[in-house]
mmCIF file of C-alpha atoms and ligand atoms in Angstrom:
data_model
loop_
_atom_site.group_PDB
_atom_site.id
_atom_site.type_symbol
_atom_site.label_atom_id
_atom_site.label_comp_id
_atom_site.label_asym_id
_atom_site.label_seq_id
_atom_site.Cartn_x
_atom_site.Cartn_y
_atom_site.Cartn_z
ATOM 1 C CA MET A 572 -6.693 -12.972 -31.770
ATOM 2 C CA ASN A 573 -8.141 -13.633 -28.299
ATOM 3 C CA MET A 574 -6.905 -12.080 -25.044
ATOM 4 C CA ILE A 575 -4.740 -14.986 -24.016
ATOM 5 C CA GLU A 576 -3.109 -15.308 -27.427
ATOM 6 C CA GLN A 577 -2.443 -11.612 -27.347
ATOM 7 C CA SER A 578 -0.940 -11.840 -23.873
ATOM 8 C CA LEU A 579 1.418 -14.548 -25.129
ATOM 9 C CA GLN A 580 3.045 -11.890 -27.332
ATOM 10 C CA THR A 581 4.613 -10.636 -24.104
ATOM 11 C CA THR A 582 8.303 -10.464 -23.406
ATOM 12 C CA ASP A 583 10.220 -13.208 -21.597
ATOM 13 C CA THR A 584 10.346 -11.096 -18.415
ATOM 14 C CA VAL A 585 6.577 -10.894 -18.283
ATOM 15 C CA ILE A 586 6.232 -14.598 -18.963
ATOM 16 C CA GLU A 587 8.699 -15.224 -16.121
ATOM 17 C CA LYS A 588 6.532 -13.061 -13.855
ATOM 18 C CA MET A 589 3.452 -15.008 -14.933
ATOM 19 C CA HIS A 590 5.111 -18.217 -13.832
ATOM 20 C CA GLU A 591 5.728 -16.712 -10.352
ATOM 21 C CA HIS A 592 1.944 -16.420 -9.974
ATOM 22 C CA GLU A 593 -0.402 -19.127 -8.735
ATOM 23 C CA GLN A 594 -3.269 -18.198 -11.014
ATOM 24 C CA ILE A 595 -4.054 -15.576 -13.640
ATOM 25 C CA VAL A 596 -7.626 -15.129 -14.833
ATOM 26 C CA PHE A 597 -8.475 -13.285 -18.046
ATOM 27 C CA CYS A 598 -12.045 -12.005 -17.798
ATOM 28 C CA ASN A 599 -13.959 -11.216 -20.940
ATOM 29 C CA ASP A 600 -17.689 -10.370 -20.956
ATOM 30 C CA THR A 601 -18.883 -9.198 -24.341
ATOM 31 C CA LYS A 602 -22.328 -8.089 -23.084
ATOM 32 C CA SER A 603 -21.043 -5.582 -20.583
ATOM 33 C CA GLY A 604 -17.725 -4.922 -22.360
ATOM 34 C CA LEU A 605 -15.720 -6.029 -19.355
ATOM 35 C CA LYS A 606 -12.095 -6.886 -20.075
ATOM 36 C CA ALA A 607 -10.166 -7.549 -16.907
ATOM 37 C CA ILE A 608 -7.270 -9.560 -15.512
ATOM 38 C CA ILE A 609 -7.162 -10.998 -11.986
ATOM 39 C CA ALA A 610 -3.740 -12.172 -10.794
ATOM 40 C CA LEU A 611 -3.249 -14.263 -7.659
ATOM 41 C CA HIS A 612 0.403 -14.132 -6.779
ATOM 42 C CA ASN A 613 0.684 -16.144 -3.564
ATOM 43 C CA THR A 614 -1.884 -17.537 -1.146
ATOM 44 C CA THR A 615 0.464 -19.075 1.437
ATOM 45 C CA LEU A 616 -0.794 -16.764 4.154
ATOM 46 C CA GLY A 617 -4.440 -16.834 3.132
ATOM 47 C CA PRO A 618 -6.710 -15.886 0.258
ATOM 48 C CA ALA A 619 -5.341 -13.228 -2.045
ATOM 49 C CA LEU A 620 -6.285 -9.621 -1.288
ATOM 50 C CA GLY A 621 -5.843 -6.616 -3.545
ATOM 51 C CA GLY A 622 -7.700 -3.725 -5.066
ATOM 52 C CA CYS A 623 -9.141 -3.463 -8.567
ATOM 53 C CA ARG A 624 -7.668 -0.707 -10.708
ATOM 54 C CA MET A 625 -9.331 0.654 -13.850
ATOM 55 C CA ARG A 626 -7.123 2.327 -16.493
ATOM 56 C CA PRO A 627 -7.187 2.887 -20.234
ATOM 57 C CA TYR A 628 -4.197 0.573 -20.741
ATOM 58 C CA ARG A 629 -2.762 0.876 -24.235
ATOM 59 C CA SER A 630 -2.450 -2.862 -24.629
ATOM 60 C CA MET A 631 -3.178 -6.162 -22.947
ATOM 61 C CA ASP A 632 0.567 -6.518 -22.293
ATOM 62 C CA GLU A 633 0.646 -3.261 -20.379
ATOM 63 C CA ALA A 634 -2.331 -4.336 -18.249
ATOM 64 C CA LEU A 635 -0.805 -7.735 -17.630
ATOM 65 C CA GLU A 636 2.511 -6.270 -16.599
ATOM 66 C CA ASP A 637 0.796 -3.896 -14.175
ATOM 67 C CA VAL A 638 -1.406 -6.498 -12.543
ATOM 68 C CA LEU A 639 1.531 -8.938 -12.103
ATOM 69 C CA ARG A 640 3.701 -6.258 -10.513
ATOM 70 C CA LEU A 641 0.918 -5.048 -8.192
ATOM 71 C CA SER A 642 -0.229 -8.501 -7.075
ATOM 72 C CA LYS A 643 3.321 -9.502 -6.112
ATOM 73 C CA GLY A 644 3.605 -6.256 -4.142
ATOM 74 C CA MET A 645 0.419 -7.221 -2.262
ATOM 75 C CA THR A 646 2.005 -10.544 -1.182
ATOM 76 C CA TYR A 647 4.763 -8.622 0.566
ATOM 77 C CA LYS A 648 2.432 -5.942 1.905
ATOM 78 C CA CYS A 649 0.121 -8.557 3.486
ATOM 79 C CA ALA A 650 3.015 -10.513 4.939
ATOM 80 C CA ALA A 651 4.505 -7.336 6.423
ATOM 81 C CA ALA A 652 1.178 -6.298 7.918
ATOM 82 C CA ASP A 653 0.699 -9.794 9.372
ATOM 83 C CA VAL A 654 -2.851 -10.075 8.037
ATOM 84 C CA ASP A 655 -4.023 -13.541 7.029
ATOM 85 C CA PHE A 656 -4.040 -12.783 3.344
ATOM 86 C CA GLY A 657 -1.895 -13.385 0.321
ATOM 87 C CA GLY A 658 -1.250 -11.139 -2.621
ATOM 88 C CA GLY A 659 -3.539 -10.484 -5.544
ATOM 89 C CA LYS A 660 -4.757 -7.667 -7.741
ATOM 90 C CA ALA A 661 -7.218 -6.993 -10.537
ATOM 91 C CA VAL A 662 -7.172 -4.543 -13.431
ATOM 92 C CA ILE A 663 -10.050 -3.509 -15.659
ATOM 93 C CA ILE A 664 -9.050 -2.253 -19.080
ATOM 94 C CA GLY A 665 -11.008 0.896 -19.869
ATOM 95 C CA ASP A 666 -11.356 4.569 -19.257
ATOM 96 C CA PRO A 667 -12.945 5.118 -15.835
ATOM 97 C CA ALA A 668 -14.341 8.471 -17.033
ATOM 98 C CA LYS A 669 -16.280 6.955 -19.960
ATOM 99 C CA ASP A 670 -16.464 3.187 -19.915
ATOM 100 C CA LYS A 671 -17.884 2.272 -16.495
ATOM 101 C CA THR A 672 -21.310 0.734 -16.197
ATOM 102 C CA PRO A 673 -23.110 -1.088 -13.352
ATOM 103 C CA ALA A 674 -23.317 -4.184 -15.637
ATOM 104 C CA MET A 675 -19.541 -4.201 -16.042
ATOM 105 C CA PHE A 676 -18.993 -4.301 -12.275
ATOM 106 C CA ARG A 677 -21.656 -6.966 -11.792
ATOM 107 C CA ALA A 678 -19.850 -9.065 -14.399
ATOM 108 C CA PHE A 679 -16.562 -8.410 -12.598
ATOM 109 C CA GLY A 680 -18.202 -9.479 -9.330
ATOM 110 C CA GLN A 681 -19.230 -12.784 -11.011
ATOM 111 C CA PHE A 682 -15.635 -13.453 -12.073
ATOM 112 C CA VAL A 683 -14.430 -12.716 -8.514
ATOM 113 C CA ASP A 684 -17.085 -15.058 -7.128
ATOM 114 C CA SER A 685 -16.042 -17.817 -9.501
ATOM 115 C CA LEU A 686 -12.752 -17.973 -7.605
ATOM 116 C CA GLY A 687 -14.615 -19.388 -4.629
ATOM 117 C CA GLY A 688 -13.111 -17.197 -1.934
ATOM 118 C CA ARG A 689 -9.548 -17.283 -3.190
ATOM 119 C CA PHE A 690 -9.614 -13.539 -4.010
ATOM 120 C CA TYR A 691 -10.955 -10.506 -2.095
ATOM 121 C CA THR A 692 -10.988 -7.079 -3.768
ATOM 122 C CA GLY A 693 -12.157 -3.483 -3.539
ATOM 123 C CA THR A 694 -11.396 -0.024 -4.818
ATOM 124 C CA ASP A 695 -8.119 1.233 -6.206
ATOM 125 C CA MET A 696 -7.113 3.876 -8.755
ATOM 126 C CA GLY A 697 -9.973 4.549 -11.171
ATOM 127 C CA THR A 698 -12.625 2.669 -9.202
ATOM 128 C CA SER A 699 -14.915 3.822 -6.410
ATOM 129 C CA MET A 700 -17.081 2.266 -3.745
ATOM 130 C CA ASP A 701 -20.144 2.980 -5.904
ATOM 131 C CA ASP A 702 -18.730 0.551 -8.492
ATOM 132 C CA PHE A 703 -18.266 -2.120 -5.879
ATOM 133 C CA ILE A 704 -21.794 -1.765 -4.569
ATOM 134 C CA HIS A 705 -22.744 -3.348 -7.950
ATOM 135 C CA ALA A 706 -20.006 -5.987 -7.720
ATOM 136 C CA GLN A 707 -21.110 -6.841 -4.205
ATOM 137 C CA LYS A 708 -24.482 -8.025 -5.518
ATOM 138 C CA GLU A 709 -22.626 -10.922 -7.134
ATOM 139 C CA THR A 710 -20.024 -11.863 -4.527
ATOM 140 C CA ASN A 711 -19.215 -11.715 -0.819
ATOM 141 C CA CYS A 712 -15.573 -11.146 -1.636
ATOM 142 C CA ILE A 713 -15.609 -7.347 -1.587
ATOM 143 C CA VAL A 714 -13.747 -5.339 1.064
ATOM 144 C CA GLY A 715 -13.036 -1.674 1.815
ATOM 145 C CA ILE A 716 -16.723 -0.885 2.021
ATOM 146 C CA PRO A 717 -18.321 2.189 3.683
ATOM 147 C CA GLU A 718 -19.331 2.081 7.356
ATOM 148 C CA ALA A 719 -23.018 2.049 6.318
ATOM 149 C CA TYR A 720 -22.388 -1.330 4.675
ATOM 150 C CA GLY A 721 -20.504 -2.760 7.664
ATOM 151 C CA GLY A 722 -17.009 -1.744 6.561
ATOM 152 C CA GLY A 723 -14.385 0.417 8.173
ATOM 153 C CA GLY A 724 -14.893 3.600 6.145
ATOM 154 C CA ASP A 725 -12.031 6.071 5.703
ATOM 155 C CA SER A 726 -8.861 3.975 5.597
ATOM 156 C CA SER A 727 -6.575 7.027 5.712
ATOM 157 C CA ILE A 728 -7.110 7.162 9.492
ATOM 158 C CA PRO A 729 -5.200 3.907 10.284
ATOM 159 C CA THR A 730 -2.782 4.685 7.409
ATOM 160 C CA ALA A 731 -1.867 8.014 9.046
ATOM 161 C CA LEU A 732 -1.554 6.311 12.456
ATOM 162 C CA GLY A 733 0.784 3.768 10.851
ATOM 163 C CA VAL A 734 2.966 6.581 9.567
ATOM 164 C CA ILE A 735 3.137 8.009 13.075
ATOM 165 C CA TYR A 736 4.224 4.566 14.432
ATOM 166 C CA GLY A 737 6.761 4.372 11.603
ATOM 167 C CA LEU A 738 8.144 7.783 12.571
ATOM 168 C CA LYS A 739 8.373 6.693 16.232
ATOM 169 C CA ALA A 740 10.251 3.496 15.404
ATOM 170 C CA THR A 741 12.602 5.389 13.103
ATOM 171 C CA ASN A 742 13.233 8.114 15.646
ATOM 172 C CA LYS A 743 14.104 5.432 18.180
ATOM 173 C CA VAL A 744 16.820 4.095 15.888
ATOM 174 C CA VAL A 745 18.070 7.443 14.601
ATOM 175 C CA PHE A 746 17.748 9.667 17.674
ATOM 176 C CA GLY A 747 17.621 7.091 20.460
ATOM 177 C CA THR A 748 14.042 7.958 21.517
ATOM 178 C CA ASP A 749 10.675 7.439 19.879
ATOM 179 C CA ASP A 750 9.554 10.871 21.050
ATOM 180 C CA LEU A 751 8.299 12.880 18.079
ATOM 181 C CA SER A 752 8.651 16.283 19.721
ATOM 182 C CA GLY A 753 11.383 18.844 19.228
ATOM 183 C CA LYS A 754 12.093 17.749 15.634
ATOM 184 C CA THR A 755 11.267 19.160 12.263
ATOM 185 C CA TYR A 756 9.519 17.095 9.596
ATOM 186 C CA THR A 757 9.037 17.919 5.914
ATOM 187 C CA ILE A 758 5.643 16.707 4.729
ATOM 188 C CA GLN A 759 5.102 16.443 0.970
ATOM 189 C CA GLY A 760 1.342 16.253 0.340
ATOM 190 C CA LEU A 761 -1.347 17.277 2.794
ATOM 191 C CA GLY A 762 -4.084 15.007 1.436
ATOM 192 C CA LYS A 763 -6.092 12.409 3.314
ATOM 193 C CA VAL A 764 -3.026 10.856 4.944
ATOM 194 C CA GLY A 765 -0.524 13.724 5.012
ATOM 195 C CA TYR A 766 -2.899 16.157 6.685
ATOM 196 C CA LYS A 767 -3.677 13.732 9.522
ATOM 197 C CA VAL A 768 0.015 13.000 9.994
ATOM 198 C CA ALA A 769 0.675 16.756 10.129
ATOM 199 C CA GLU A 770 -1.972 17.234 12.818
ATOM 200 C CA GLN A 771 -0.616 14.392 14.950
ATOM 201 C CA LEU A 772 2.956 15.670 14.638
ATOM 202 C CA LEU A 773 1.896 19.170 15.700
ATOM 203 C CA GLU A 774 0.004 17.666 18.647
ATOM 204 C CA ALA A 775 3.158 15.822 19.604
ATOM 205 C CA GLY A 776 5.179 19.063 19.690
ATOM 206 C CA ALA A 777 6.921 18.959 16.295
ATOM 207 C CA ASP A 778 7.539 21.693 13.706
ATOM 208 C CA LEU A 779 6.817 21.241 10.043
ATOM 209 C CA TYR A 780 7.833 22.218 6.566
ATOM 210 C CA VAL A 781 4.888 21.529 4.247
ATOM 211 C CA SER A 782 4.348 21.476 0.550
ATOM 212 C CA ASP A 783 1.171 20.908 -1.419
ATOM 213 C CA ILE A 784 -0.088 22.100 -4.751
ATOM 214 C CA ASN A 785 -3.448 22.542 -3.047
ATOM 215 C CA GLU A 786 -3.310 25.999 -1.477
ATOM 216 C CA GLU A 787 -6.281 25.313 0.795
ATOM 217 C CA ALA A 788 -4.644 22.335 2.474
ATOM 218 C CA VAL A 789 -1.599 24.431 3.349
ATOM 219 C CA LEU A 790 -3.673 27.313 4.734
ATOM 220 C CA SER A 791 -5.792 24.834 6.707
ATOM 221 C CA ILE A 792 -2.835 23.169 8.474
ATOM 222 C CA GLN A 793 -1.365 26.596 9.267
ATOM 223 C CA GLU A 794 -4.692 27.498 10.899
ATOM 224 C CA ARG A 795 -4.680 24.174 12.831
ATOM 225 C CA ALA A 796 -1.183 24.960 14.080
ATOM 226 C CA LYS A 797 -2.575 28.018 15.825
ATOM 227 C CA GLN A 798 -4.723 25.656 17.966
ATOM 228 C CA LEU A 799 -2.313 22.735 18.322
ATOM 229 C CA GLY A 800 0.956 24.635 18.625
ATOM 230 C CA GLY A 801 4.055 24.191 16.517
ATOM 231 C CA ILE A 802 5.455 26.078 13.562
ATOM 232 C CA VAL A 803 4.308 25.298 10.032
ATOM 233 C CA ARG A 804 6.494 26.750 7.266
ATOM 234 C CA ARG A 805 5.267 26.526 3.720
ATOM 235 C CA ILE A 806 7.888 25.561 1.125
ATOM 236 C CA SER A 807 7.723 25.154 -2.650
ATOM 237 C CA GLY A 808 7.771 21.783 -4.427
ATOM 238 C CA ASP A 809 11.443 22.351 -5.351
ATOM 239 C CA GLU A 810 12.518 23.065 -1.759
ATOM 240 C CA VAL A 811 11.001 19.885 -0.314
ATOM 241 C CA TYR A 812 14.095 17.727 -0.828
ATOM 242 C CA SER A 813 16.699 20.221 0.414
ATOM 243 C CA ALA A 814 14.758 21.462 3.468
ATOM 244 C CA ASN A 815 16.755 21.573 6.641
ATOM 245 C CA ALA A 816 14.575 19.082 8.494
ATOM 246 C CA ASP A 817 15.195 15.906 10.537
ATOM 247 C CA VAL A 818 12.831 13.625 8.664
ATOM 248 C CA PHE A 819 11.270 13.678 5.180
ATOM 249 C CA VAL A 820 7.643 12.427 5.140
ATOM 250 C CA PRO A 821 6.488 11.802 1.533
ATOM 251 C CA CYS A 822 2.691 11.587 1.394
ATOM 252 C CA ALA A 823 1.926 12.552 -2.216
ATOM 253 C CA PHE A 824 3.290 10.255 -4.924
ATOM 254 C CA GLY A 825 5.987 7.698 -5.734
ATOM 255 C CA GLY A 826 9.407 7.833 -7.380
ATOM 256 C CA ILE A 827 10.524 10.821 -5.297
ATOM 257 C CA ILE A 828 13.672 9.091 -4.044
ATOM 258 C CA ASN A 829 15.913 9.205 -7.124
ATOM 259 C CA ASP A 830 19.407 10.301 -8.220
ATOM 260 C CA GLU A 831 18.439 13.956 -8.321
ATOM 261 C CA THR A 832 16.621 14.164 -4.977
ATOM 262 C CA ILE A 833 19.029 11.987 -2.927
ATOM 263 C CA GLU A 834 21.785 14.471 -3.647
ATOM 264 C CA GLN A 835 19.744 17.272 -2.064
ATOM 265 C CA LEU A 836 18.483 15.438 1.026
ATOM 266 C CA LYS A 837 19.723 16.774 4.403
ATOM 267 C CA VAL A 838 17.375 14.672 6.552
ATOM 268 C CA LYS A 839 18.384 11.649 8.608
ATOM 269 C CA ALA A 840 15.368 9.531 7.623
ATOM 270 C CA VAL A 841 12.592 9.089 5.071
ATOM 271 C CA VAL A 842 9.276 7.801 6.455
ATOM 272 C CA GLY A 843 5.979 8.331 4.637
ATOM 273 C CA SER A 844 2.843 6.855 3.183
ATOM 274 C CA ALA A 845 3.479 7.353 -0.543
ATOM 275 C CA ASN A 846 3.631 4.089 -2.512
ATOM 276 C CA ASN A 847 6.822 3.147 -4.344
ATOM 277 C CA GLN A 848 8.928 5.996 -2.982
ATOM 278 C CA LEU A 849 12.207 4.542 -4.320
ATOM 279 C CA LEU A 850 12.477 5.036 -8.063
ATOM 280 C CA SER A 851 14.420 1.768 -8.067
ATOM 281 C CA GLU A 852 16.021 -0.565 -5.522
ATOM 282 C CA LYS A 853 19.433 0.980 -6.209
ATOM 283 C CA HIS A 854 18.148 4.179 -4.614
ATOM 284 C CA GLY A 855 17.740 2.238 -1.344
ATOM 285 C CA GLU A 856 21.464 1.564 -1.548
ATOM 286 C CA ALA A 857 22.215 5.239 -2.293
ATOM 287 C CA LEU A 858 20.265 6.265 0.819
ATOM 288 C CA LYS A 859 22.246 3.747 2.874
ATOM 289 C CA GLN A 860 25.506 5.199 1.547
ATOM 290 C CA LYS A 861 24.371 8.614 2.709
ATOM 291 C CA GLU A 862 23.390 7.155 6.108
ATOM 292 C CA ILE A 863 19.774 8.126 5.644
ATOM 293 C CA ILE A 864 17.395 5.561 7.095
ATOM 294 C CA TYR A 865 14.592 4.554 4.747
ATOM 295 C CA ALA A 866 11.403 3.101 6.236
ATOM 296 C CA PRO A 867 10.077 0.713 3.568
ATOM 297 C CA ASP A 868 6.851 2.293 2.303
ATOM 298 C CA TYR A 869 4.843 -0.935 2.175
ATOM 299 C CA ILE A 870 5.417 -1.491 5.899
ATOM 300 C CA VAL A 871 4.713 2.098 6.913
ATOM 301 C CA ASN A 872 1.542 2.565 4.873
ATOM 302 C CA ALA A 873 -0.116 -0.758 5.855
ATOM 303 C CA GLY A 874 -2.702 0.769 8.241
ATOM 304 C CA GLY A 875 -5.352 0.938 5.515
ATOM 305 C CA LEU A 876 -4.697 -2.653 4.526
ATOM 306 C CA ILE A 877 -4.999 -3.753 8.172
ATOM 307 C CA GLN A 878 -8.430 -2.066 8.303
ATOM 308 C CA VAL A 879 -9.658 -3.632 5.077
ATOM 309 C CA ALA A 880 -8.485 -7.086 6.178
ATOM 310 C CA ASP A 881 -10.244 -6.654 9.493
ATOM 311 C CA GLU A 882 -13.647 -6.357 7.730
ATOM 312 C CA LEU A 883 -13.656 -10.104 7.304
ATOM 313 C CA TYR A 884 -13.421 -10.634 11.077
ATOM 314 C CA GLY A 885 -16.392 -8.266 11.485
ATOM 315 C CA TYR A 886 -14.843 -4.797 11.480
ATOM 316 C CA ASN A 887 -13.729 -3.468 14.865
ATOM 317 C CA LYS A 888 -12.128 -0.026 15.007
ATOM 318 C CA GLU A 889 -10.216 -0.553 18.300
ATOM 319 C CA ARG A 890 -8.765 -3.812 16.999
ATOM 320 C CA VAL A 891 -7.590 -2.131 13.789
ATOM 321 C CA LEU A 892 -5.907 0.707 15.650
ATOM 322 C CA ALA A 893 -4.263 -1.749 18.060
ATOM 323 C CA LYS A 894 -3.062 -3.960 15.187
ATOM 324 C CA THR A 895 -1.593 -0.944 13.422
ATOM 325 C CA TYR A 896 0.952 -0.817 16.251
ATOM 326 C CA SER A 897 2.594 -3.866 14.631
ATOM 327 C CA ILE A 898 4.089 -1.365 12.148
ATOM 328 C CA TYR A 899 6.288 -0.059 14.976
ATOM 329 C CA THR A 900 7.587 -3.490 15.967
ATOM 330 C CA SER A 901 8.011 -4.764 12.417
ATOM 331 C CA LEU A 902 10.057 -1.706 11.446
ATOM 332 C CA LEU A 903 12.341 -2.078 14.450
ATOM 333 C CA GLU A 904 12.942 -5.697 13.438
ATOM 334 C CA VAL A 905 13.696 -4.703 9.855
ATOM 335 C CA TYR A 906 16.147 -1.994 10.923
ATOM 336 C CA LYS A 907 17.920 -4.452 13.245
ATOM 337 C CA GLN A 908 18.240 -7.062 10.489
ATOM 338 C CA ALA A 909 19.466 -4.527 7.953
ATOM 339 C CA GLU A 910 22.219 -3.498 10.306
ATOM 340 C CA LEU A 911 23.188 -7.070 11.214
ATOM 341 C CA ASP A 912 23.349 -8.225 7.576
ATOM 342 C CA ASP A 913 24.698 -4.895 6.250
ATOM 343 C CA ILE A 914 21.914 -4.676 3.691
ATOM 344 C CA THR A 915 19.393 -1.960 2.757
ATOM 345 C CA THR A 916 16.187 -1.680 4.750
ATOM 346 C CA ILE A 917 14.142 -2.595 1.693
ATOM 347 C CA GLN A 918 16.162 -5.789 1.238
ATOM 348 C CA ALA A 919 15.709 -6.533 4.937
ATOM 349 C CA ALA A 920 11.941 -5.887 4.625
ATOM 350 C CA ASN A 921 11.654 -8.291 1.713
ATOM 351 C CA ARG A 922 13.550 -11.008 3.623
ATOM 352 C CA PHE A 923 11.347 -10.373 6.683
ATOM 353 C CA CYS A 924 8.245 -11.037 4.581
ATOM 354 C CA GLU A 925 9.712 -14.057 2.803
ATOM 355 C CA LYS A 926 10.638 -15.571 6.184
ATOM 356 C CA ARG A 927 7.060 -15.036 7.426
ATOM 357 C CA MET A 928 5.750 -16.959 4.403
ATOM 358 C CA GLU A 929 8.378 -19.689 4.765
ATOM 359 C CA ASP A 930 7.541 -20.150 8.475
ATOM 360 C CA ARG A 931 3.863 -20.486 7.623
ATOM 361 C CA LYS A 932 4.591 -23.078 4.961
ATOM 362 C CA ASN A 933 6.464 -25.119 7.534
ATOM 363 C CA GLN A 934 3.679 -24.987 10.092
ATOM 364 C CA ASN A 935 1.503 -28.071 10.553
ATOM 365 C CA SER A 936 -1.981 -27.549 9.202
ATOM 366 C CA PHE A 937 -3.772 -30.830 9.964
ATOM 367 C CA PHE A 938 -7.261 -29.403 9.598
ATOM 368 C CA THR A 939 -6.852 -26.994 6.728
ATOM 369 C CA HIS A 940 -8.479 -28.517 3.674
ATOM 370 C CA THR A 941 -9.371 -25.316 1.950
ATOM 371 C CA LYS A 942 -7.896 -21.885 1.474
ATOM 372 C CA ARG A 943 -11.272 -20.354 2.305
ATOM 373 C CA PRO A 944 -10.748 -18.515 5.585
ATOM 374 C CA LYS A 945 -12.463 -20.252 8.459
ATOM 375 C CA TRP A 946 -13.113 -16.892 10.041
ATOM 376 C CA ALA A 947 -14.867 -15.311 7.089
ATOM 377 C CA ILE A 948 -18.170 -14.279 8.586
ATOM 378 C CA ARG A 949 -19.878 -12.574 5.680
ATOM 379 C CA LYS A 950 -22.436 -14.902 4.190
HETATM 380 P P1 NAD B 1057 -4.544 12.212 -1.521
HETATM 381 O O1 NAD B 1057 -4.797 12.241 -2.989
HETATM 382 O O2 NAD B 1057 -5.659 12.465 -0.583
HETATM 383 O O3 NAD B 1057 -3.368 13.260 -1.174
HETATM 384 C C1 NAD B 1057 -2.259 13.527 -1.982
HETATM 385 C C2 NAD B 1057 -1.915 14.986 -1.728
HETATM 386 O O4 NAD B 1057 -0.712 15.273 -2.453
HETATM 387 C C3 NAD B 1057 -2.959 15.969 -2.229
HETATM 388 O O5 NAD B 1057 -3.256 16.935 -1.231
HETATM 389 C C4 NAD B 1057 -2.302 16.631 -3.431
HETATM 390 O O6 NAD B 1057 -2.700 17.957 -3.647
HETATM 391 C C5 NAD B 1057 -0.824 16.533 -3.043
HETATM 392 N N1 NAD B 1057 0.099 16.661 -4.148
HETATM 393 C C6 NAD B 1057 -0.060 16.255 -5.448
HETATM 394 N N2 NAD B 1057 1.012 16.618 -6.164
HETATM 395 C C7 NAD B 1057 1.857 17.249 -5.329
HETATM 396 C C8 NAD B 1057 3.128 17.857 -5.491
HETATM 397 N N3 NAD B 1057 3.735 17.897 -6.687
HETATM 398 N N4 NAD B 1057 3.724 18.399 -4.387
HETATM 399 C C9 NAD B 1057 3.106 18.399 -3.196
HETATM 400 N N5 NAD B 1057 1.896 17.841 -2.975
HETATM 401 C C10 NAD B 1057 1.276 17.269 -4.022
HETATM 402 O O7 NAD B 1057 -3.842 10.826 -1.249
HETATM 403 P P2 NAD B 1057 -3.704 10.071 0.155
HETATM 404 O O8 NAD B 1057 -4.800 9.117 0.309
HETATM 405 O O9 NAD B 1057 -3.413 11.065 1.217
HETATM 406 O O10 NAD B 1057 -2.400 9.203 -0.137
HETATM 407 C C11 NAD B 1057 -1.108 9.778 -0.158
HETATM 408 C C12 NAD B 1057 -0.103 8.733 -0.619
HETATM 409 O O11 NAD B 1057 -0.143 7.611 0.286
HETATM 410 C C13 NAD B 1057 -0.369 8.166 -2.005
HETATM 411 O O12 NAD B 1057 0.854 7.841 -2.595
HETATM 412 C C14 NAD B 1057 -1.134 6.874 -1.720
HETATM 413 O O13 NAD B 1057 -0.970 5.903 -2.750
HETATM 414 C C15 NAD B 1057 -0.457 6.416 -0.434
HETATM 415 N N6 NAD B 1057 -1.297 5.544 0.376
HETATM 416 C C16 NAD B 1057 -2.500 5.993 0.867
HETATM 417 C C17 NAD B 1057 -3.267 5.160 1.634
HETATM 418 C C18 NAD B 1057 -4.606 5.599 2.191
HETATM 419 O O14 NAD B 1057 -5.130 4.909 3.075
HETATM 420 N N7 NAD B 1057 -5.191 6.729 1.750
HETATM 421 C C19 NAD B 1057 -2.845 3.836 1.954
HETATM 422 C C20 NAD B 1057 -1.593 3.397 1.462
HETATM 423 C C21 NAD B 1057 -0.833 4.285 0.665
#
């Protein structure tokens, strides 16, 4: 049975999701052992953009379901961030610890190149920049590259700045001012993003509750607080949700807004970088019922995406940081619409993105004969 036949064993829901996509490419290279799927969800706003994940999926169905879900998510993420890209994603089926070879990533690069500029990709879970240095030998459509290769480098810098803008916009709605000072924030996860957010909050005059399984990160931010001012209280993983803070800032992992945690929350807002914070959409409704404002994660954490997208204009740090400010204005618009329509903020965010795509579809495009971006400067 070949890959496509196998994928056709999927459920009706997955087949329905396949039909929502513009193009799905099954990549099979027997020499290198590459088995991958590239899914292009929607290219209304520009060529599809999305990372390439490598996981030991148990079946082709599981990989297909993952890539379809993630590529659709990228369509919304790109629309929200107002970058000229659509949504796409790739998955490689294999164990990143054992199965990776340079030949596999060169073969992957050839498949990406065969799409003629309709898909740009880079690292995601299970893949690293070293892998894409091989892929880059076969295609110009690689993004998220190190500074030494002309890219933007550490994307957690704009991501953290985006969280700060998200917090400011949310404070404006909840407390009537976008000032970050004088409030207490609970930060879950002091990794690449959370640590930088913590530093900027301390600089702004805030106090923190922090939780991380990495002891060193906690000790380090407590040391930084001695220089920057502010109080940092360490709390356990269980105390994170019930802490007596003003805002909860999840920067570790997803699914943390669920039946169990919503009950415990005392905060007025949830604003953080973690992907897929709501366990399901119904938890957005539960937060609304509790009058807790939820800043849709895919709007708040778009700073890294804005940086990666900027590489194709010829990366410019100042431009990226300036563009990240759009997170502030987009969130305010989403909050306003949610209130006007009496819907959850995640529903308002989805509508906001769908409208952006609809508006673009209705624009005249007399001179656009190809999806290949006119501004792509990498040759
Ligand atoms: P990271 O791996 O550097 O940091 C995650 C931190 O969470 C680590 O310090 C880890 O020790 C901590 N952690 C793990 N389990 C924990 C637990 N049970 N309780 C408390 N802390 C725990 O990741 P990151 O790059 O900082 O990203 C954080 C989140 O933001 C992730 O969900 C990521 O997908 C999302 N995100 C990151 C970026 C980016 O640019 N890095 C962009 C968009 C979204």
